[in-house]
PDB file of C-alpha atoms in Angstrom:
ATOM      1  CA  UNK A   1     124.458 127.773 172.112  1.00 47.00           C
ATOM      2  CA  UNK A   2     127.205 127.746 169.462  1.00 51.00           C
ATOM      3  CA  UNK A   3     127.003 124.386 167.423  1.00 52.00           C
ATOM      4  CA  UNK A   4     130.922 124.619 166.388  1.00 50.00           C
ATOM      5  CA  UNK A   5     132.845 125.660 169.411  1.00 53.00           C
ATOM      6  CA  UNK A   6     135.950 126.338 167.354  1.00 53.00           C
ATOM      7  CA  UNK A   7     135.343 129.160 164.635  1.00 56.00           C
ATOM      8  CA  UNK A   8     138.926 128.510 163.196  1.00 47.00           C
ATOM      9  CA  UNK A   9     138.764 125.245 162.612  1.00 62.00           C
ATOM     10  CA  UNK A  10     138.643 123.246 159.393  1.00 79.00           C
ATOM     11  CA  UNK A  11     135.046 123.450 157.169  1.00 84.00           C
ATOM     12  CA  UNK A  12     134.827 119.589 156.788  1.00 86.00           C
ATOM     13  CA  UNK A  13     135.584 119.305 160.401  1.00 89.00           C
ATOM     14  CA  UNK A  14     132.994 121.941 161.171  1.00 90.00           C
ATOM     15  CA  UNK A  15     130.696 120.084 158.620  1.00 91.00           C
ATOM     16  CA  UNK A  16     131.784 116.675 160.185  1.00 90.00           C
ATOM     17  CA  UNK A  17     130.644 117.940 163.559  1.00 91.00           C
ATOM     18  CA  UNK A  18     127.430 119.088 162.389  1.00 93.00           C
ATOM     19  CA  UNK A  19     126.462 116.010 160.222  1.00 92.00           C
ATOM     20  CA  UNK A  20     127.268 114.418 163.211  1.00 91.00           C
ATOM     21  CA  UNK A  21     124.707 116.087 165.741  1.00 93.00           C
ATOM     22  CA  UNK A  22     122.344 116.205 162.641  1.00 93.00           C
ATOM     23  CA  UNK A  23     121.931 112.381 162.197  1.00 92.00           C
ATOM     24  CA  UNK A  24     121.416 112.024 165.943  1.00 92.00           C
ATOM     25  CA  UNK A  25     118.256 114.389 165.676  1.00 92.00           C
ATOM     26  CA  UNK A  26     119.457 117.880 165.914  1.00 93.00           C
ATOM     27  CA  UNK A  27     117.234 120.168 163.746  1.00 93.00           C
ATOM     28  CA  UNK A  28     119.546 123.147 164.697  1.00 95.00           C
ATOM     29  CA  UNK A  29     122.773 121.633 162.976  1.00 93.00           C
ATOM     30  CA  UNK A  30     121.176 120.302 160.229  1.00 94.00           C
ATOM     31  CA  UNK A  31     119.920 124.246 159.204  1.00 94.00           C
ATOM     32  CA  UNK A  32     123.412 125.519 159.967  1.00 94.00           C
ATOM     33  CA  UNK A  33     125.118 122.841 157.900  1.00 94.00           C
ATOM     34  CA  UNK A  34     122.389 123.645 154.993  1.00 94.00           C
ATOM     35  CA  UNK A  35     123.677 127.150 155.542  1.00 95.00           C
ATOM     36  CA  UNK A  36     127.121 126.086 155.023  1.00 94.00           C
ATOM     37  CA  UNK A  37     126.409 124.148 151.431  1.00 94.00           C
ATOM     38  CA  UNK A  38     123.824 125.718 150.202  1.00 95.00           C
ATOM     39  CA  UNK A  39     126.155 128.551 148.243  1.00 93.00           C
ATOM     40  CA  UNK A  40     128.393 125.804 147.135  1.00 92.00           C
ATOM     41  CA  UNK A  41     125.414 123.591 145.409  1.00 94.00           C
ATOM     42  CA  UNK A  42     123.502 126.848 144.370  1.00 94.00           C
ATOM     43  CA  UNK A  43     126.473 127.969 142.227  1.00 91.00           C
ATOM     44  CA  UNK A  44     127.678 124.228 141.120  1.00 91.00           C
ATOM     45  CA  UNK A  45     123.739 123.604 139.898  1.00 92.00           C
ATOM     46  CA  UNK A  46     123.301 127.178 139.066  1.00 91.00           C
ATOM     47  CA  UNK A  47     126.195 126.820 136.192  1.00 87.00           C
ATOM     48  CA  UNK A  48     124.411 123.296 134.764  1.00 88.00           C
ATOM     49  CA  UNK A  49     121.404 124.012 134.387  1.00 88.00           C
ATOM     50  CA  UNK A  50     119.863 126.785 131.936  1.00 84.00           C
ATOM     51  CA  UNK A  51     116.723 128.062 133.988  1.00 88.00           C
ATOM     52  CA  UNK A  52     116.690 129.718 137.143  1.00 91.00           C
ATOM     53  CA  UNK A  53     113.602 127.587 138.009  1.00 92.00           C
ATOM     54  CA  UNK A  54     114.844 124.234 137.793  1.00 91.00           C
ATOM     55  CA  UNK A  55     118.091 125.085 139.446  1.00 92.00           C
ATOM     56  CA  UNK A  56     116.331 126.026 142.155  1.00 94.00           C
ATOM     57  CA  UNK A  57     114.267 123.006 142.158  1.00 94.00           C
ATOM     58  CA  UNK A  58     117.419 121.087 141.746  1.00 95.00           C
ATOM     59  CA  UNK A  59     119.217 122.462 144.724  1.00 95.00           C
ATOM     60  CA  UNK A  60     116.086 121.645 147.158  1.00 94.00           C
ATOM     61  CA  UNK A  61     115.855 118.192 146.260  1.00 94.00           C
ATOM     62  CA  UNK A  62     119.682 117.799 146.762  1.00 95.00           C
ATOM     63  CA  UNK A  63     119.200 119.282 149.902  1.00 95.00           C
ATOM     64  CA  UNK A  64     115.855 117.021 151.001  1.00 94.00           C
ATOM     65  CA  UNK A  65     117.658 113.871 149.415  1.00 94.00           C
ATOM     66  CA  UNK A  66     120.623 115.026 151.830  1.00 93.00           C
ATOM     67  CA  UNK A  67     118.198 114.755 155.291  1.00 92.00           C
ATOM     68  CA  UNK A  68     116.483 111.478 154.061  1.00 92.00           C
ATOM     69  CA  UNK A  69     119.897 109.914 153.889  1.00 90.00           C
ATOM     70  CA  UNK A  70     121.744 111.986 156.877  1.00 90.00           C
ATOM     71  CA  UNK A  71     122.243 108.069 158.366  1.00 88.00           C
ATOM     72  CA  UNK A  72     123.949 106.704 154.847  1.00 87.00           C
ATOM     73  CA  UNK A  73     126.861 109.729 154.664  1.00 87.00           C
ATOM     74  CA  UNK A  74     130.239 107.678 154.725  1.00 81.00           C
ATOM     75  CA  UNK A  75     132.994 110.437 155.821  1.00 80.00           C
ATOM     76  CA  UNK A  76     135.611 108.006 155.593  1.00 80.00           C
ATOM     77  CA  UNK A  77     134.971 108.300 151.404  1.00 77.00           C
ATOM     78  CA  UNK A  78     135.267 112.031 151.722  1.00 80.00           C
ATOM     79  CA  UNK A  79     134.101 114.963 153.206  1.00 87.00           C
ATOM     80  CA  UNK A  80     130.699 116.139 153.559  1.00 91.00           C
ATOM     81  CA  UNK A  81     130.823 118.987 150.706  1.00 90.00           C
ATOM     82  CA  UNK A  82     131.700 116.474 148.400  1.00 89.00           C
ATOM     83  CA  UNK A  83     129.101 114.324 149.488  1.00 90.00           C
ATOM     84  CA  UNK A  84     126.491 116.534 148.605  1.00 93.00           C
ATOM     85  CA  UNK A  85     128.217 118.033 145.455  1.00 91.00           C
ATOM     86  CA  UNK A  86     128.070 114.395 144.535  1.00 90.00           C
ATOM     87  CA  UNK A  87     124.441 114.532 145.320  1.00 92.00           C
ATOM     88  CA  UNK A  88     124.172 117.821 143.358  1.00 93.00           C
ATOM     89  CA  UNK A  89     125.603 116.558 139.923  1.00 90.00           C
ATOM     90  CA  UNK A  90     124.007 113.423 139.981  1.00 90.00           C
ATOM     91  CA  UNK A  91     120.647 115.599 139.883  1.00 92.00           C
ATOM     92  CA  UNK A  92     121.699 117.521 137.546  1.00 90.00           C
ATOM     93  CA  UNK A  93     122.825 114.328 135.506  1.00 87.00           C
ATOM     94  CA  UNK A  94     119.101 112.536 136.021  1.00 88.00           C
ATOM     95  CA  UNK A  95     117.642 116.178 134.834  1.00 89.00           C
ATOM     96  CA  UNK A  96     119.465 116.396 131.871  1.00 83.00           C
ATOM     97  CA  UNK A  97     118.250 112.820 131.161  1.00 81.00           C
ATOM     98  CA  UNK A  98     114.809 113.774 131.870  1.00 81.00           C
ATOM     99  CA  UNK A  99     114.874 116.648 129.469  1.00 75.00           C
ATOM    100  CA  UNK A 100     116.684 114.492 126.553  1.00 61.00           C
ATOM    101  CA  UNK A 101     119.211 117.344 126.304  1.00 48.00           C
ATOM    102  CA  UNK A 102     122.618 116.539 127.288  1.00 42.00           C
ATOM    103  CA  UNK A 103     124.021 117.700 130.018  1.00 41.00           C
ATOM    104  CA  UNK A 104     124.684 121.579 130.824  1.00 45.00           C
ATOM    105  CA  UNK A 105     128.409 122.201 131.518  1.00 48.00           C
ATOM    106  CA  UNK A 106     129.465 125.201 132.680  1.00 47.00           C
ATOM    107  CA  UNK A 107     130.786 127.834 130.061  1.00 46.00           C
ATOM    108  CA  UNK A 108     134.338 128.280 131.609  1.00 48.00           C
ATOM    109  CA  UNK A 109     135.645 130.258 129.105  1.00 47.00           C
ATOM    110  CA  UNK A 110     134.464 133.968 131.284  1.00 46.00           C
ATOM    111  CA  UNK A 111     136.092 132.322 133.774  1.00 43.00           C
ATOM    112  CA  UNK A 112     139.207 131.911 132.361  1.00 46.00           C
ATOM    113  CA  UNK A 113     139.287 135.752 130.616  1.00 45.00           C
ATOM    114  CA  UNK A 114     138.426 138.566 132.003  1.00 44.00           C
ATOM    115  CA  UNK A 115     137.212 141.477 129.724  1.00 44.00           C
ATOM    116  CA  UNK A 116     137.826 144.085 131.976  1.00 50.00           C
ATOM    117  CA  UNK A 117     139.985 147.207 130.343  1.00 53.00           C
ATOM    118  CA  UNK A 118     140.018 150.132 127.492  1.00 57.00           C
ATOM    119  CA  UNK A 119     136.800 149.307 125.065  1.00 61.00           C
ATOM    120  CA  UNK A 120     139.566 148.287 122.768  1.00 61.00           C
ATOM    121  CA  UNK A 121     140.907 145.484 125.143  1.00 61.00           C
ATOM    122  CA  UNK A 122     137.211 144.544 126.075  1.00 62.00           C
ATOM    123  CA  UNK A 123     136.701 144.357 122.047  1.00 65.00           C
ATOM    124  CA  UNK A 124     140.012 142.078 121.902  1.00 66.00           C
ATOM    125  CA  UNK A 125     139.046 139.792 125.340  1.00 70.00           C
ATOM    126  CA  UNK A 126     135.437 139.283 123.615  1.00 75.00           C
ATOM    127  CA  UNK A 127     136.866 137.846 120.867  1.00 76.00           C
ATOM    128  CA  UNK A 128     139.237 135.341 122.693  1.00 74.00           C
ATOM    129  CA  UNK A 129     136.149 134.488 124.882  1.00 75.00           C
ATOM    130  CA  UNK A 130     134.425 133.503 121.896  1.00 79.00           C
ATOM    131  CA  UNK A 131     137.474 131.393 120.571  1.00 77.00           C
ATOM    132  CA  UNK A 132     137.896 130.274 123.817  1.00 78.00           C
ATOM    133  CA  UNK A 133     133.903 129.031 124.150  1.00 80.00           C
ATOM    134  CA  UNK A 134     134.279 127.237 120.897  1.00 81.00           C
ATOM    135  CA  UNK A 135     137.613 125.538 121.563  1.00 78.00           C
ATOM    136  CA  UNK A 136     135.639 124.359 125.038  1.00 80.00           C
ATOM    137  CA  UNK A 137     132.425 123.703 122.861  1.00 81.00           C
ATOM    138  CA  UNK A 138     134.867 121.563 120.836  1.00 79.00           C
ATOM    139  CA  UNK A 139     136.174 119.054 123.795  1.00 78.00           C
ATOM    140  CA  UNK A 140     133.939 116.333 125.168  1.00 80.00           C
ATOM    141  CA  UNK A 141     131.305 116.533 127.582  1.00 81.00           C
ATOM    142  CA  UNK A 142     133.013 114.927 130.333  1.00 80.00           C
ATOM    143  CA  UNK A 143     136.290 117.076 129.611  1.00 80.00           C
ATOM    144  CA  UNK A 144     134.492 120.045 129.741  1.00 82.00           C
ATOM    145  CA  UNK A 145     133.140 118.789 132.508  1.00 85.00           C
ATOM    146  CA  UNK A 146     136.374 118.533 134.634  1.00 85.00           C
ATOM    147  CA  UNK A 147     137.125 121.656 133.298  1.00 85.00           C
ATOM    148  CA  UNK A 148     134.055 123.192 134.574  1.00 85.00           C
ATOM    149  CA  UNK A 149     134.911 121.415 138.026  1.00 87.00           C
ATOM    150  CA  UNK A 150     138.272 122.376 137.956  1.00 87.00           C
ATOM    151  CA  UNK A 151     137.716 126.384 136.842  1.00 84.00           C
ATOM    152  CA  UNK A 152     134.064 126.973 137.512  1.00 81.00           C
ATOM    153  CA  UNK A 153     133.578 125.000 140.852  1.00 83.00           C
ATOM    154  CA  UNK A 154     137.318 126.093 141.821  1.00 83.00           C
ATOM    155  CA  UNK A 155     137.384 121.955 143.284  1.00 86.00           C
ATOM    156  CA  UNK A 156     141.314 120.800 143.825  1.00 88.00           C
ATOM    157  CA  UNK A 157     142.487 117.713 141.953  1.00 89.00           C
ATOM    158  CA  UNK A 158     141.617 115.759 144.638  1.00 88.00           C
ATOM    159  CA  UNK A 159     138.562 116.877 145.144  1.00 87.00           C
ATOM    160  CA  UNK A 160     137.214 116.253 141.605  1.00 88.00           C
ATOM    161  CA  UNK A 161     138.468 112.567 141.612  1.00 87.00           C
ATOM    162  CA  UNK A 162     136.448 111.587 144.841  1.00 85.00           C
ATOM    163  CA  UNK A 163     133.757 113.284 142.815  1.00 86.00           C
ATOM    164  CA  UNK A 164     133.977 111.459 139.408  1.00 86.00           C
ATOM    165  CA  UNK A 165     135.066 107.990 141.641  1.00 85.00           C
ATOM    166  CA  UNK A 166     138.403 108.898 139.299  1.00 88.00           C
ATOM    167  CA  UNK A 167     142.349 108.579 140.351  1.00 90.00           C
ATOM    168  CA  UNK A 168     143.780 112.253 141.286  1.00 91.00           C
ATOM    169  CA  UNK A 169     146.170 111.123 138.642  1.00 93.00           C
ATOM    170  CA  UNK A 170     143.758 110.701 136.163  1.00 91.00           C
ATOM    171  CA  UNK A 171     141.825 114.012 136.448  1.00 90.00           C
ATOM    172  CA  UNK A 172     145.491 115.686 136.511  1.00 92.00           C
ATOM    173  CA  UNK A 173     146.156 114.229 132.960  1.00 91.00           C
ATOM    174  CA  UNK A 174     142.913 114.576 131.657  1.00 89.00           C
ATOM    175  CA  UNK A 175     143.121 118.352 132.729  1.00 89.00           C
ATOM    176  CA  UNK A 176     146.627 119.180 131.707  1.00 90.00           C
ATOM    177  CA  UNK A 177     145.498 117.618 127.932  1.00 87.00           C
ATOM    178  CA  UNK A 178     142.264 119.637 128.200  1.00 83.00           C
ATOM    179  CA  UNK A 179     144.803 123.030 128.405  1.00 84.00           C
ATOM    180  CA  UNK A 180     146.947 121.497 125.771  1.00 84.00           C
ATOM    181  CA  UNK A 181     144.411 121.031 123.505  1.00 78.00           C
ATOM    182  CA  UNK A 182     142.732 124.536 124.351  1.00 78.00           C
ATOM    183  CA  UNK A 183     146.304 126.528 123.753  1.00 80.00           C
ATOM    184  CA  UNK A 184     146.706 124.869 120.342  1.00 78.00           C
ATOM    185  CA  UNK A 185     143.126 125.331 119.110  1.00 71.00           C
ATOM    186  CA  UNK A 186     143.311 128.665 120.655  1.00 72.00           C
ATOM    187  CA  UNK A 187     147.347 129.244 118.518  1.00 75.00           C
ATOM    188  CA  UNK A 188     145.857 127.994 115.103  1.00 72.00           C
ATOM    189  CA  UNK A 189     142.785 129.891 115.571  1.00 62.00           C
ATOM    190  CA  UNK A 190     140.630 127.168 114.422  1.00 51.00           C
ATOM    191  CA  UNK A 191     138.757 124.622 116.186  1.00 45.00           C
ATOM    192  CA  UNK A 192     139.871 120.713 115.893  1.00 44.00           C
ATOM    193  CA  UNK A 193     138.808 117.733 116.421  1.00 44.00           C
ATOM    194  CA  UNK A 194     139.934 116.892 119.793  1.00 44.00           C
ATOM    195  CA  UNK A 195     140.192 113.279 121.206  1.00 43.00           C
ATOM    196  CA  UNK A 196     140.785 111.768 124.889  1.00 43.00           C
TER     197      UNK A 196
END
């Protein structure tokens, strides 16, 4: 029996459909729509948090959180992904806490240049990816953080405000600063002091 009759069709309405049967007891759409999320979490968690281990860790308590609160997902706040990548990064928040270390952010800067080429051009791109990592180093946590989100996570605008309870507008400007700041750190070839 297929679970999603349409194989087309949308992801959150796939993932809307499957929450659905999930919360009224079906084991079977639960699995497939931890099949579904469990790439996007793994990666998300994967790129905050240092040790394989706890990542791990991490991603099965989102997931278990998830089916103990199937009945308290609210899709008219946003889609199910979202949901759960909420779920995700608040874990990851609450381990960071527990370790005293703050929190992980994704190191965007391989994301951002590649160092594929001649030796000579993978000599040149290592060096921008380390100006680049310190220029990011530079830039508050929760900058790099949308910058992570933005880059790393590959979420739309839209998509990171429902997930930082922020305007669309707001993660817009704080992103097109972030690149602002990054091109000029990057032009002067020193890092600054960079405020938001």
């Amino acid at each position: 029996m297929r679970l999603f009759p349409w194989p087309w069709a949308d992801p959150d309405d796939r993932h809307r459909a499957l929450l659905t049967r999930a919360q009224a007891g079906d084991r079977e759409a639960f699995r497939s729509l931890y099949q579904d999320l469990y790439d996007p979490v793994s990666r998300f968690v994967g790129r905050r948090v240092r040790r394989r281990e706890d990542a791990e860790d991490l991603v099965g308590r989102v997931f278990h959180k998830l089916l103990e609160h199937l009945g308290d997902v609210d899709l008219r706040r946003g889609s199910v992904r979202m949901y759960v990548l909420s779920m995700a990064r608040n874990a990851v928040i609450d381990h960071a806490r527990a370790r005293r270390e703050g929190t992980p952010l994704d190191d965007v800067a391989p994301i951002l240049a590649d160092d594929r080429g001649t030796p000579l051009d993978s000599l040149v791109q290592k060096e921008r990816v380390r100006a680049l990592r310190a220029a990011v180093a530079a830039l508050p946590d929760h900058v790099q953080e949308v910058l992570a989100l933005r880059y790393g996570d590959g979420l739309e605008h839209a998509e990171i405000a429902a997930l930082l309870g922020e305007s669309t507008a707001a993660v817009k400007q704080r992103l097109s600063r972030a690149q602002r700041s990054l091109r000029e750190v990057l032009q002067e070839g020193e890092v600054v002091d960079v405020r938001f």
